[in-house]
Amino acid sequence: MKDTYQFTKANVDETCDTVYDYIVDYISDNGYAPSVREIGRGVGLKSTSTVYGHLKRLVDQNRIEMTKGKRRAISLVDEGNPMEVDYDEVPLLGTVTAGMPILATENIESMLKLPQDTYASTENMFALRVRGDSMVGAAILDGDLVLVRKQNTADSGEVVLALLGDEATVKTLIRDDQGHCLLRAENAAYADIPFESEDCKILGVVCGLLRFRV
Amino acid sequence: MKDTYQFTKANVDETCDTVYDYIVDYISDNGYAPSVREIGRGVGLKSTSTVYGHLKRLVDQNRIEMTKGKRRAISLVDEGNPMEVDYDEVPLLGTVTAGMPILATENIESMLKLPQDTYASTENMFALRVRGDSMVGAAILDGDLVLVRKQNTADSGEVVLALLGDEATVKTLIRDDQGHCLLRAENAAYADIPFESEDCKILGVVCGLLRFRV
DNA sequence: TACAATAAAGAGCGTGTGTTCGTTTTAATA
DNA sequence: TATTAAAACGAACACACGCTCTTTATTGTA
């Protein structure tokens, strides 16, 4: 016959959600899980058994995990990986020269972040800063960063990154009627470069461009 | 005079590191921190006081945090914020038309991720897809994404995003000797557009470009 | 060899905390 | 109004576990 009861009977699911939210916040704030009594205090439930009932419900719903007997042994069942990154990274290379493996770690200046939904895979891609105005006709300016997909062949007309002797350059690959190849600068001031497979090598195909100005 | 002692006295720092690593692994595996006794069992220390000493040392080193009295109340002091994003985001806009505030949420198609160290601030920046070939002379192609810094004035020669009547276009702003302004397409096939401030408005200045091809 | 400092062990106290059980209140239904 | 199930309360038990104190072994130094 006590009149000290003050709670209002609430919807189970709502209370459950409140408990869950409290746990999430608590862990976010403190780095470890709350105790049953702390949860009760936090959400306004006076009995540990009530809270405990909600916890069992949350376990059944597969929203949390508890280890029987252990203290504060509540862990969240995260949807996927919470640390999951939502961007892709491609290595930004320094100067590319012959001899060195192009993706050698010493050659990587930094990692360049790209939106994740841009390319199916950035596995074999890298970025490189373009020097010179030889490709202005292909809308590639001095200082631009080009994204290159690593491959050693290319079709006629594709803009490629090629190794000419000891230097890497961006040029358009042209295959003529006789099956001969040449590298063409998209700038009338530069002459075509015959492509002899001996000391020339295709490093990749340009598949993107980034231009950042102040 | 007991000969059951089996431990070898180890370097403090090494043991400390072992304890720390165990805690990190344990939390990674279980989602909550280990108890002092569990740590001891895990790293091969038989006394809780020994483990406790290492824990206090780790607290002093500011590598973990503990709450006095609470069980399993160990939290890692992450370097910075683990959830910290290391990229910037700019809104990618759909079609820009007159009347609507340019950065209205309904107008934002998605968020575009950029490397964080590219711009001092991306606060007033947005991205827009360019349609048409009117700016090929400025190395801006059909389908490119331009990054625009929001501002309503610009210098002569700057590439701007301008609202012409009901449509937004990218053009070069030219200020002639008499102080009159006009918008110039970087393509001989297009004529200059006189700039009358009545129905023309500068929305921003182009400060970057992204081109993604398959 | 003696001495001090360090690291670990071992025992133990106090209590925070999970878990259970029975009771009480509320809200819905007949 | 009586009945019943859901939801909360409250008390109690048992022990996991933080924390301290004292003792023992190891290592370095004079």
Short mmCIF file of C-alpha atoms (C1' of nucleotides) in Angstrom, two decimals:
data_model
loop_
_atom_site.label_atom_id
_atom_site.label_comp_id
_atom_site.label_asym_id
_atom_site.label_seq_id
_atom_site.Cartn_x
_atom_site.Cartn_y
_atom_site.Cartn_z
CA MET A 1 0.00 0.00 0.00
CA LYS A 2 2.81 2.37 -0.72
CA ASP A 3 2.21 5.53 -2.69
CA THR A 4 5.83 6.22 -3.52
CA TYR A 5 5.69 4.71 -6.98
CA GLN A 6 6.17 7.46 -9.46
CA PHE A 7 6.97 5.84 -12.77
CA THR A 8 4.63 5.66 -15.69
CA LYS A 9 4.46 2.36 -17.47
CA ALA A 10 6.01 2.91 -20.83
CA ASN A 11 6.21 1.11 -24.13
CA VAL A 12 8.83 -1.62 -23.89
CA ASP A 13 10.48 -0.84 -27.19
CA GLU A 14 10.77 2.85 -26.39
CA THR A 15 12.36 2.16 -23.02
CA CYS A 16 14.63 -0.36 -24.66
CA ASP A 17 15.75 2.26 -27.16
CA THR A 18 16.33 4.73 -24.36
CA VAL A 19 18.52 2.19 -22.57
CA TYR A 20 20.41 1.46 -25.76
CA ASP A 21 20.98 5.13 -26.49
CA TYR A 22 22.20 5.65 -22.93
CA ILE A 23 24.71 2.83 -23.32
CA VAL A 24 25.97 4.24 -26.62
CA ASP A 25 26.36 7.71 -25.14
CA TYR A 26 28.00 6.37 -21.99
CA ILE A 27 30.55 4.36 -23.94
CA SER A 28 31.19 7.31 -26.20
CA ASP A 29 31.77 9.53 -23.17
CA ASN A 30 33.71 7.18 -20.91
CA GLY A 31 35.28 4.58 -23.15
CA TYR A 32 33.78 1.71 -21.18
CA ALA A 33 30.29 0.37 -20.61
CA PRO A 34 27.98 1.46 -17.78
CA SER A 35 26.89 -0.85 -14.96
CA VAL A 36 23.28 -1.95 -14.63
CA ARG A 37 22.74 0.47 -11.77
CA GLU A 38 24.26 3.36 -13.68
CA ILE A 39 21.94 2.69 -16.59
CA GLY A 40 18.98 2.67 -14.24
CA ARG A 41 20.03 5.97 -12.74
CA GLY A 42 20.63 7.36 -16.23
CA VAL A 43 17.32 6.48 -17.79
CA GLY A 44 15.16 6.83 -14.69
CA LEU A 45 14.60 3.21 -13.75
CA LYS A 46 14.89 2.46 -10.06
CA SER A 47 15.24 -1.30 -10.15
CA THR A 48 18.25 -3.16 -11.43
CA SER A 49 16.08 -6.06 -12.48
CA THR A 50 14.06 -3.82 -14.77
CA VAL A 51 17.20 -2.60 -16.46
CA TYR A 52 18.51 -6.14 -16.58
CA GLY A 53 15.34 -7.22 -18.36
CA HIS A 54 15.85 -4.55 -20.99
CA LEU A 55 19.46 -5.60 -21.42
CA LYS A 56 18.41 -9.19 -22.05
CA ARG A 57 15.92 -7.86 -24.59
CA LEU A 58 18.67 -5.89 -26.33
CA VAL A 59 20.79 -9.02 -26.46
CA ASP A 60 17.88 -10.91 -28.03
CA GLN A 61 17.55 -8.10 -30.55
CA ASN A 62 21.25 -8.53 -31.26
CA ARG A 63 21.98 -4.90 -30.55
CA ILE A 64 24.36 -5.50 -27.67
CA GLU A 65 26.42 -8.39 -26.32
CA MET A 66 26.92 -9.29 -22.67
CA THR A 67 29.21 -11.76 -21.02
CA LYS A 68 27.55 -13.54 -18.12
CA GLY A 69 29.12 -12.77 -14.79
CA LYS A 70 31.58 -10.18 -15.94
CA ARG A 71 31.22 -6.57 -14.84
CA ARG A 72 30.55 -3.81 -17.35
CA ALA A 73 30.92 -6.45 -20.03
CA ILE A 74 28.48 -4.85 -22.44
CA SER A 75 29.64 -4.32 -26.00
CA LEU A 76 27.78 -2.83 -28.91
CA VAL A 77 27.01 -4.92 -31.96
CA ASP A 78 28.11 -2.40 -34.53
CA GLU A 79 26.65 -2.36 -37.96
CA GLY A 80 29.68 -3.25 -40.02
CA ASN A 81 32.94 -1.68 -38.99
CA PRO A 82 32.63 1.68 -37.23
CA MET A 83 36.11 2.64 -38.27
CA GLU A 84 35.32 2.00 -41.90
CA VAL A 85 36.75 4.68 -44.12
CA ASP A 86 34.53 6.16 -46.75
CA TYR A 87 37.18 7.39 -49.08
CA ASP A 88 39.80 5.88 -51.30
CA GLU A 89 43.47 6.68 -51.27
CA VAL A 90 45.97 6.71 -54.09
CA PRO A 91 49.68 7.32 -53.60
CA LEU A 92 50.97 10.66 -54.81
CA LEU A 93 54.33 10.04 -56.39
CA GLY A 94 57.34 12.29 -56.50
CA THR A 95 59.63 12.34 -59.50
CA VAL A 96 59.31 9.20 -61.58
CA THR A 97 62.60 8.01 -63.06
CA ALA A 98 63.74 4.86 -64.77
CA GLY A 99 65.09 2.02 -62.72
CA MET A 100 63.04 2.54 -59.64
CA PRO A 101 59.84 0.53 -59.25
CA ILE A 102 57.18 3.12 -59.78
CA LEU A 103 55.23 2.33 -56.63
CA ALA A 104 58.28 1.97 -54.38
CA THR A 105 57.47 3.34 -50.95
CA GLU A 106 60.39 5.75 -51.04
CA ASN A 107 58.78 7.27 -54.07
CA ILE A 108 55.43 7.98 -52.40
CA GLU A 109 55.15 11.59 -51.35
CA SER A 110 51.77 11.28 -49.65
CA MET A 111 48.41 9.63 -49.97
CA LEU A 112 45.73 11.44 -51.91
CA LYS A 113 42.14 11.00 -50.78
CA LEU A 114 39.39 10.55 -53.31
CA PRO A 115 35.65 10.03 -52.98
CA GLN A 116 35.08 6.29 -52.64
CA ASP A 117 32.38 6.03 -55.27
CA THR A 118 34.47 7.50 -58.03
CA TYR A 119 36.30 4.43 -59.24
CA ALA A 120 35.48 0.75 -59.03
CA SER A 121 38.96 0.16 -57.75
CA THR A 122 41.90 2.39 -56.94
CA GLU A 123 44.09 -0.63 -56.38
CA ASN A 124 46.46 0.01 -59.28
CA MET A 125 46.15 3.74 -59.40
CA PHE A 126 48.52 6.49 -58.44
CA ALA A 127 48.75 10.24 -58.84
CA LEU A 128 51.48 12.36 -60.33
CA ARG A 129 52.06 16.09 -60.70
CA VAL A 130 52.36 17.26 -64.30
CA ARG A 131 55.16 19.64 -65.21
CA GLY A 132 55.13 21.68 -68.41
CA ASP A 133 52.51 22.75 -70.89
CA SER A 134 52.90 19.97 -73.44
CA MET A 135 49.37 18.68 -72.88
CA VAL A 136 47.33 21.88 -72.76
CA GLY A 137 45.43 20.62 -75.80
CA ALA A 138 44.13 17.74 -73.70
CA ALA A 139 43.13 20.15 -70.95
CA ILE A 140 46.05 19.17 -68.74
CA LEU A 141 47.91 22.16 -67.32
CA ASP A 142 51.23 22.68 -65.61
CA GLY A 143 50.85 21.72 -61.96
CA ASP A 144 47.81 19.50 -62.38
CA LEU A 145 47.69 16.14 -60.67
CA VAL A 146 46.86 13.29 -63.00
CA LEU A 147 45.43 9.99 -61.82
CA VAL A 148 47.07 7.09 -63.59
CA ARG A 149 45.91 3.49 -63.79
CA LYS A 150 48.96 1.27 -63.90
CA GLN A 151 49.17 -0.86 -67.05
CA ASN A 152 51.75 -1.47 -69.74
CA THR A 153 49.59 -1.30 -72.83
CA ALA A 154 47.20 1.28 -74.19
CA ASP A 155 44.94 1.98 -77.14
CA SER A 156 45.57 4.59 -79.76
CA GLY A 157 44.33 7.99 -78.67
CA GLU A 158 44.62 7.33 -74.96
CA VAL A 159 46.57 9.70 -72.77
CA VAL A 160 49.33 7.69 -71.22
CA LEU A 161 52.16 8.07 -68.75
CA ALA A 162 55.26 6.88 -70.58
CA LEU A 163 58.86 6.49 -69.57
CA LEU A 164 61.11 8.13 -72.14
CA GLY A 165 64.65 7.13 -71.40
CA ASP A 166 65.03 8.32 -67.84
CA GLU A 167 62.01 10.58 -67.55
CA ALA A 168 58.28 10.03 -67.23
CA THR A 169 55.99 12.17 -69.35
CA VAL A 170 52.29 12.40 -70.10
CA LYS A 171 51.50 12.15 -73.80
CA THR A 172 48.85 10.87 -76.17
CA LEU A 173 49.62 7.47 -77.67
CA ILE A 174 49.08 7.25 -81.43
CA ARG A 175 49.16 4.03 -83.38
CA ASP A 176 49.41 4.65 -87.14
CA ASP A 177 48.29 2.52 -90.11
CA GLN A 178 51.51 0.54 -90.20
CA GLY A 179 51.15 -0.38 -86.55
CA HIS A 180 53.93 1.98 -85.49
CA CYS A 181 53.48 3.91 -82.28
CA LEU A 182 54.38 7.46 -81.37
CA LEU A 183 53.83 9.81 -78.47
CA ARG A 184 52.13 13.06 -79.33
CA ALA A 185 52.15 16.17 -77.21
CA GLU A 186 48.85 18.04 -77.32
CA ASN A 187 50.65 21.27 -78.07
CA ALA A 188 51.73 22.46 -81.54
CA ALA A 189 55.03 23.64 -80.12
CA TYR A 190 56.16 20.10 -79.44
CA ALA A 191 57.09 17.49 -82.02
CA ASP A 192 55.89 13.88 -82.07
CA ILE A 193 58.15 11.37 -80.39
CA PRO A 194 58.65 8.02 -82.10
CA PHE A 195 57.95 5.17 -79.77
CA GLU A 196 60.56 2.47 -79.80
CA SER A 197 59.82 -0.22 -77.33
CA GLU A 198 63.51 -0.56 -76.47
CA ASP A 199 63.91 2.47 -74.24
CA CYS A 200 60.26 3.50 -74.09
CA LYS A 201 57.72 2.01 -71.76
CA ILE A 202 54.09 2.67 -70.99
CA LEU A 203 53.58 3.05 -67.26
CA GLY A 204 49.86 3.64 -67.21
CA VAL A 205 46.81 5.40 -68.61
CA VAL A 206 45.59 8.74 -67.37
CA CYS A 207 42.08 8.30 -66.01
CA GLY A 208 41.57 11.42 -63.96
CA LEU A 209 42.80 14.88 -63.13
CA LEU A 210 42.85 17.12 -60.09
CA ARG A 211 43.57 20.81 -60.23
CA PHE A 212 43.83 22.79 -57.01
CA ARG A 213 44.43 26.52 -57.13
CA VAL A 214 44.32 29.03 -54.33
CA MET B 1 62.52 -20.50 1.03
CA LYS B 2 60.16 -21.55 -1.68
CA ASP B 3 61.46 -22.55 -5.05
CA THR B 4 58.20 -22.09 -6.91
CA TYR B 5 59.09 -18.64 -8.19
CA GLN B 6 59.43 -18.83 -11.88
CA PHE B 7 59.36 -15.29 -13.21
CA THR B 8 62.31 -13.47 -14.58
CA LYS B 9 62.59 -9.84 -13.65
CA ALA B 10 61.98 -7.93 -16.80
CA ASN B 11 62.42 -4.41 -18.06
CA VAL B 12 59.56 -2.28 -16.77
CA ASP B 13 58.92 -0.48 -20.02
CA GLU B 14 58.77 -3.70 -21.99
CA THR B 15 56.31 -5.28 -19.58
CA CYS B 16 54.32 -2.07 -19.63
CA ASP B 17 54.12 -2.23 -23.40
CA THR B 18 53.04 -5.86 -23.23
CA VAL B 19 50.26 -4.95 -20.82
CA TYR B 20 49.19 -2.08 -23.04
CA ASP B 21 49.15 -4.25 -26.13
CA TYR B 22 47.14 -6.87 -24.30
CA ILE B 23 44.56 -4.27 -23.31
CA VAL B 24 44.30 -2.98 -26.87
CA ASP B 25 43.86 -6.47 -28.25
CA TYR B 26 41.37 -7.42 -25.56
CA ILE B 27 39.21 -4.38 -26.19
CA SER B 28 39.43 -4.98 -29.91
CA ASP B 29 38.31 -8.57 -29.41
CA ASN B 30 35.66 -8.16 -26.72
CA GLY B 31 34.46 -4.59 -26.96
CA TYR B 32 35.17 -3.95 -23.28
CA ALA B 33 38.27 -3.70 -21.15
CA PRO B 34 39.87 -6.61 -19.30
CA SER B 35 40.00 -6.88 -15.52
CA VAL B 36 43.29 -6.66 -13.66
CA ARG B 37 43.32 -10.41 -13.12
CA GLU B 38 42.60 -11.13 -16.76
CA ILE B 39 45.51 -8.94 -17.80
CA GLY B 40 47.76 -10.81 -15.40
CA ARG B 41 46.66 -14.14 -16.80
CA GLY B 42 47.10 -12.81 -20.33
CA VAL B 43 50.61 -11.45 -20.01
CA GLY B 44 51.93 -13.99 -17.52
CA LEU B 45 51.92 -11.99 -14.31
CA LYS B 46 50.66 -13.81 -11.25
CA SER B 47 50.00 -10.93 -8.94
CA THR B 48 47.24 -8.40 -9.33
CA SER B 49 49.34 -5.78 -7.59
CA THR B 50 52.05 -6.13 -10.21
CA VAL B 51 49.57 -5.60 -12.99
CA TYR B 52 47.99 -2.77 -11.06
CA GLY B 53 51.38 -1.11 -10.79
CA HIS B 54 51.83 -1.29 -14.55
CA LEU B 55 48.36 0.13 -15.04
CA LYS B 56 49.20 3.10 -12.83
CA ARG B 57 52.35 3.56 -14.88
CA LEU B 58 50.32 3.54 -18.09
CA VAL B 59 48.02 6.16 -16.60
CA ASP B 60 51.05 8.29 -15.73
CA GLN B 61 52.26 7.89 -19.29
CA ASN B 62 48.83 9.06 -20.38
CA ARG B 63 48.27 6.00 -22.52
CA ILE B 64 45.18 4.75 -20.67
CA GLU B 65 42.60 6.18 -18.32
CA MET B 66 41.10 4.44 -15.29
CA THR B 67 38.22 5.37 -13.04
CA LYS B 68 38.92 4.59 -9.42
CA GLY B 69 36.73 1.86 -7.98
CA LYS B 70 34.84 0.99 -11.12
CA ARG B 71 35.34 -2.43 -12.69
CA ARG B 72 36.85 -2.78 -16.14
CA ALA B 73 36.87 1.01 -16.30
CA ILE B 74 39.95 1.20 -18.48
CA SER B 75 39.78 3.33 -21.59
CA LEU B 76 42.46 3.98 -24.15
CA VAL B 77 43.80 7.48 -24.61
CA ASP B 78 43.73 7.54 -28.36
CA GLU B 79 46.11 9.74 -30.20
CA GLY B 80 43.76 12.54 -31.06
CA ASN B 81 40.24 11.48 -31.86
CA PRO B 82 40.05 8.05 -33.48
CA MET B 83 36.95 9.05 -35.36
CA GLU B 84 38.63 12.20 -36.59
CA VAL B 85 38.14 12.68 -40.28
CA ASP B 86 41.22 13.45 -42.29
CA TYR B 87 39.47 14.74 -45.34
CA ASP B 88 37.38 17.75 -46.25
CA GLU B 89 33.98 17.67 -47.80
CA VAL B 90 32.36 20.06 -50.20
CA PRO B 91 28.76 19.77 -51.33
CA LEU B 92 28.27 18.66 -54.92
CA LEU B 93 25.39 20.67 -56.32
CA GLY B 94 22.83 19.66 -58.85
CA THR B 95 21.44 22.14 -61.31
CA VAL B 96 21.92 25.71 -60.17
CA THR B 97 19.06 28.01 -61.05
CA ALA B 98 18.02 31.50 -60.05
CA GLY B 99 15.84 32.03 -57.05
CA MET B 100 17.05 29.11 -55.01
CA PRO B 101 19.77 29.72 -52.41
CA ILE B 102 22.76 28.07 -53.96
CA LEU B 103 23.66 25.97 -50.94
CA ALA B 104 20.10 24.93 -50.11
CA THR B 105 20.11 21.36 -48.84
CA GLU B 106 17.65 20.22 -51.48
CA ASN B 107 20.20 21.31 -54.02
CA ILE B 108 23.03 19.17 -52.65
CA GLU B 109 23.45 15.98 -54.61
CA SER B 110 26.17 14.48 -52.45
CA MET B 111 29.28 15.38 -50.52
CA LEU B 112 32.58 15.30 -52.32
CA LYS B 113 35.64 14.28 -50.35
CA LEU B 114 38.91 16.12 -50.82
CA PRO B 115 42.33 15.75 -49.23
CA GLN B 116 42.32 17.86 -46.08
CA ASP B 117 45.56 19.66 -46.74
CA THR B 118 44.49 21.03 -50.10
CA TYR B 119 42.70 24.17 -49.03
CA ALA B 120 42.99 26.30 -45.94
CA SER B 121 39.23 26.19 -45.65
CA THR B 122 36.48 24.50 -47.61
CA GLU B 123 33.87 26.33 -45.63
CA ASN B 124 32.46 28.37 -48.48
CA MET B 125 33.26 25.99 -51.26
CA PHE B 126 31.06 23.76 -53.37
CA ALA B 127 31.41 21.63 -56.47
CA LEU B 128 29.47 21.71 -59.70
CA ARG B 129 29.47 19.62 -62.86
CA VAL B 130 30.30 21.57 -65.99
CA ARG B 131 28.15 21.03 -69.08
CA GLY B 132 29.29 22.08 -72.52
CA ASP B 133 32.60 22.89 -74.16
CA SER B 134 32.57 26.64 -73.74
CA MET B 135 35.63 26.63 -71.50
CA VAL B 136 37.95 24.20 -73.26
CA GLY B 137 40.43 27.04 -73.67
CA ALA B 138 40.74 27.20 -69.90
CA ALA B 139 41.27 23.44 -69.74
CA ILE B 140 37.76 22.82 -68.44
CA LEU B 141 35.97 20.05 -70.30
CA ASP B 142 32.41 18.84 -70.53
CA GLY B 143 31.67 16.69 -67.51
CA ASP B 144 34.40 18.09 -65.29
CA LEU B 145 33.65 19.00 -61.70
CA VAL B 146 34.70 22.50 -60.77
CA LEU B 147 35.35 23.61 -57.21
CA VAL B 148 33.91 27.03 -56.57
CA ARG B 149 34.63 29.39 -53.70
CA LYS B 150 31.48 31.32 -52.91
CA GLN B 151 31.88 35.07 -53.31
CA ASN B 152 30.06 37.80 -55.19
CA THR B 153 32.96 39.74 -56.62
CA ALA B 154 35.92 38.73 -58.74
CA ASP B 155 38.96 40.22 -60.47
CA SER B 156 39.38 40.53 -64.21
CA GLY B 157 40.69 37.33 -65.72
CA GLU B 158 39.35 35.03 -63.04
CA VAL B 159 37.18 32.11 -64.00
CA VAL B 160 33.87 32.62 -62.28
CA LEU B 161 30.58 30.88 -61.82
CA ALA B 162 27.96 33.40 -62.85
CA LEU B 163 24.20 33.38 -62.90
CA LEU B 164 22.93 34.50 -66.31
CA GLY B 165 19.24 35.05 -66.05
CA ASP B 166 18.04 31.67 -64.86
CA GLU B 167 21.13 29.60 -65.58
CA ALA B 168 24.53 29.23 -63.97
CA THR B 169 27.58 29.12 -66.26
CA VAL B 170 31.33 29.06 -65.89
CA LYS B 171 33.05 31.90 -67.77
CA THR B 172 36.07 34.16 -67.56
CA LEU B 173 35.32 37.58 -66.14
CA ILE B 174 36.81 40.46 -68.15
CA ARG B 175 36.86 44.04 -66.94
CA ASP B 176 37.70 46.44 -69.80
CA ASP B 177 39.30 49.89 -69.75
CA GLN B 178 36.00 51.65 -69.18
CA GLY B 179 35.26 49.48 -66.19
CA HIS B 180 32.59 47.53 -68.01
CA CYS B 181 32.43 43.82 -67.36
CA LEU B 182 31.75 40.94 -69.67
CA LEU B 183 31.79 37.19 -69.51
CA ARG B 184 34.05 35.47 -72.00
CA ALA B 185 33.84 31.85 -73.03
CA GLU B 186 37.26 30.30 -73.60
CA ASN B 187 36.15 28.96 -76.96
CA ALA B 188 36.17 30.90 -80.22
CA ALA B 189 32.77 29.48 -81.14
CA TYR B 190 31.08 31.44 -78.38
CA ALA B 191 30.56 35.19 -78.26
CA ASP B 192 31.28 37.43 -75.30
CA ILE B 193 28.36 38.11 -73.00
CA PRO B 194 27.94 41.65 -71.68
CA PHE B 195 27.64 41.70 -67.95
CA GLU B 196 24.81 43.82 -66.64
CA SER B 197 24.51 43.63 -62.91
CA GLU B 198 20.70 43.68 -63.14
CA ASP B 199 20.14 40.07 -64.13
CA CYS B 200 23.72 38.87 -63.85
CA LYS B 201 25.32 37.80 -60.63
CA ILE B 202 28.67 36.33 -59.67
CA LEU B 203 28.19 33.25 -57.54
CA GLY B 204 31.81 32.36 -56.96
CA VAL B 205 35.30 31.86 -58.30
CA VAL B 206 36.54 28.58 -59.71
CA CYS B 207 39.47 27.41 -57.60
CA GLY B 208 39.79 23.78 -58.54
CA LEU B 209 38.82 21.05 -60.93
CA LEU B 210 38.24 17.33 -60.76
CA ARG B 211 38.04 15.09 -63.79
CA PHE B 212 37.18 11.43 -63.40
CA ARG B 213 37.12 9.14 -66.40
CA VAL B 214 36.77 5.39 -66.53
"C1'" DT C 1 79.79 -8.82 0.34
"C1'" DA C 2 76.54 -5.58 1.73
"C1'" DC C 3 73.03 -2.44 0.53
"C1'" DA C 4 69.50 -0.19 -1.89
"C1'" DA C 5 66.22 -0.10 -5.51
"C1'" DT C 6 63.18 -2.49 -8.47
"C1'" DA C 7 59.86 -5.95 -9.95
"C1'" DA C 8 56.97 -9.44 -8.83
"C1'" DA C 9 54.28 -12.34 -5.66
"C1'" DG C 10 50.68 -13.42 -2.42
"C1'" DA C 11 47.17 -12.63 0.69
"C1'" DG C 12 43.19 -10.07 1.84
"C1'" DC C 13 39.68 -6.42 2.53
"C1'" DG C 14 35.87 -3.84 0.83
"C1'" DT C 15 32.61 -3.07 -2.45
"C1'" DG C 16 30.82 -2.53 -6.97
"C1'" DT C 17 27.96 -5.18 -9.69
"C1'" DG C 18 25.55 -9.14 -12.16
"C1'" DT C 19 21.78 -11.96 -11.37
"C1'" DT C 20 17.69 -13.90 -9.28
"C1'" DC C 21 13.28 -13.95 -6.93
"C1'" DG C 22 9.21 -12.30 -5.21
"C1'" DT C 23 6.06 -8.25 -4.92
"C1'" DT C 24 3.61 -4.22 -6.59
"C1'" DT C 25 1.66 -1.24 -9.99
"C1'" DT C 26 -0.20 -0.21 -14.42
"C1'" DA C 27 -2.85 -0.91 -18.59
"C1'" DA C 28 -5.53 -3.57 -21.44
"C1'" DT C 29 -9.50 -6.99 -21.96
"C1'" DA C 30 -13.43 -9.46 -20.92
"C1'" DT D 1 -15.49 -5.22 -11.73
"C1'" DA D 2 -12.51 -8.99 -12.03
"C1'" DT D 3 -8.70 -10.96 -14.56
"C1'" DT D 4 -4.34 -11.09 -16.65
"C1'" DA D 5 -0.03 -9.90 -18.69
"C1'" DA D 6 3.45 -6.45 -19.00
"C1'" DA D 7 6.54 -3.47 -16.73
"C1'" DA D 8 8.71 -1.72 -12.80
"C1'" DC D 9 10.23 -2.12 -7.93
"C1'" DG D 10 13.03 -3.70 -4.03
"C1'" DA D 11 15.69 -6.66 -1.54
"C1'" DA D 12 19.15 -9.99 -1.29
"C1'" DC D 13 22.80 -13.12 -2.65
"C1'" DA D 14 27.27 -14.20 -4.42
"C1'" DC D 15 31.35 -13.10 -6.30
"C1'" DA D 16 34.25 -10.60 -9.52
"C1'" DC D 17 37.41 -7.28 -9.06
"C1'" DG D 18 39.81 -2.85 -7.63
"C1'" DC D 19 43.12 -1.68 -4.48
"C1'" DT D 20 46.45 -2.02 -0.56
"C1'" DC D 21 49.91 -4.04 2.38
"C1'" DT D 22 53.53 -7.06 3.28
"C1'" DT D 23 56.90 -10.30 1.75
"C1'" DT D 24 60.17 -12.34 -1.54
"C1'" DA D 25 63.28 -12.44 -5.31
"C1'" DT D 26 66.33 -10.03 -8.74
"C1'" DT D 27 69.44 -6.65 -10.32
"C1'" DG D 28 72.64 -2.87 -10.04
"C1'" DT D 29 76.17 -0.34 -7.41
"C1'" DA D 30 79.83 0.65 -4.04
#
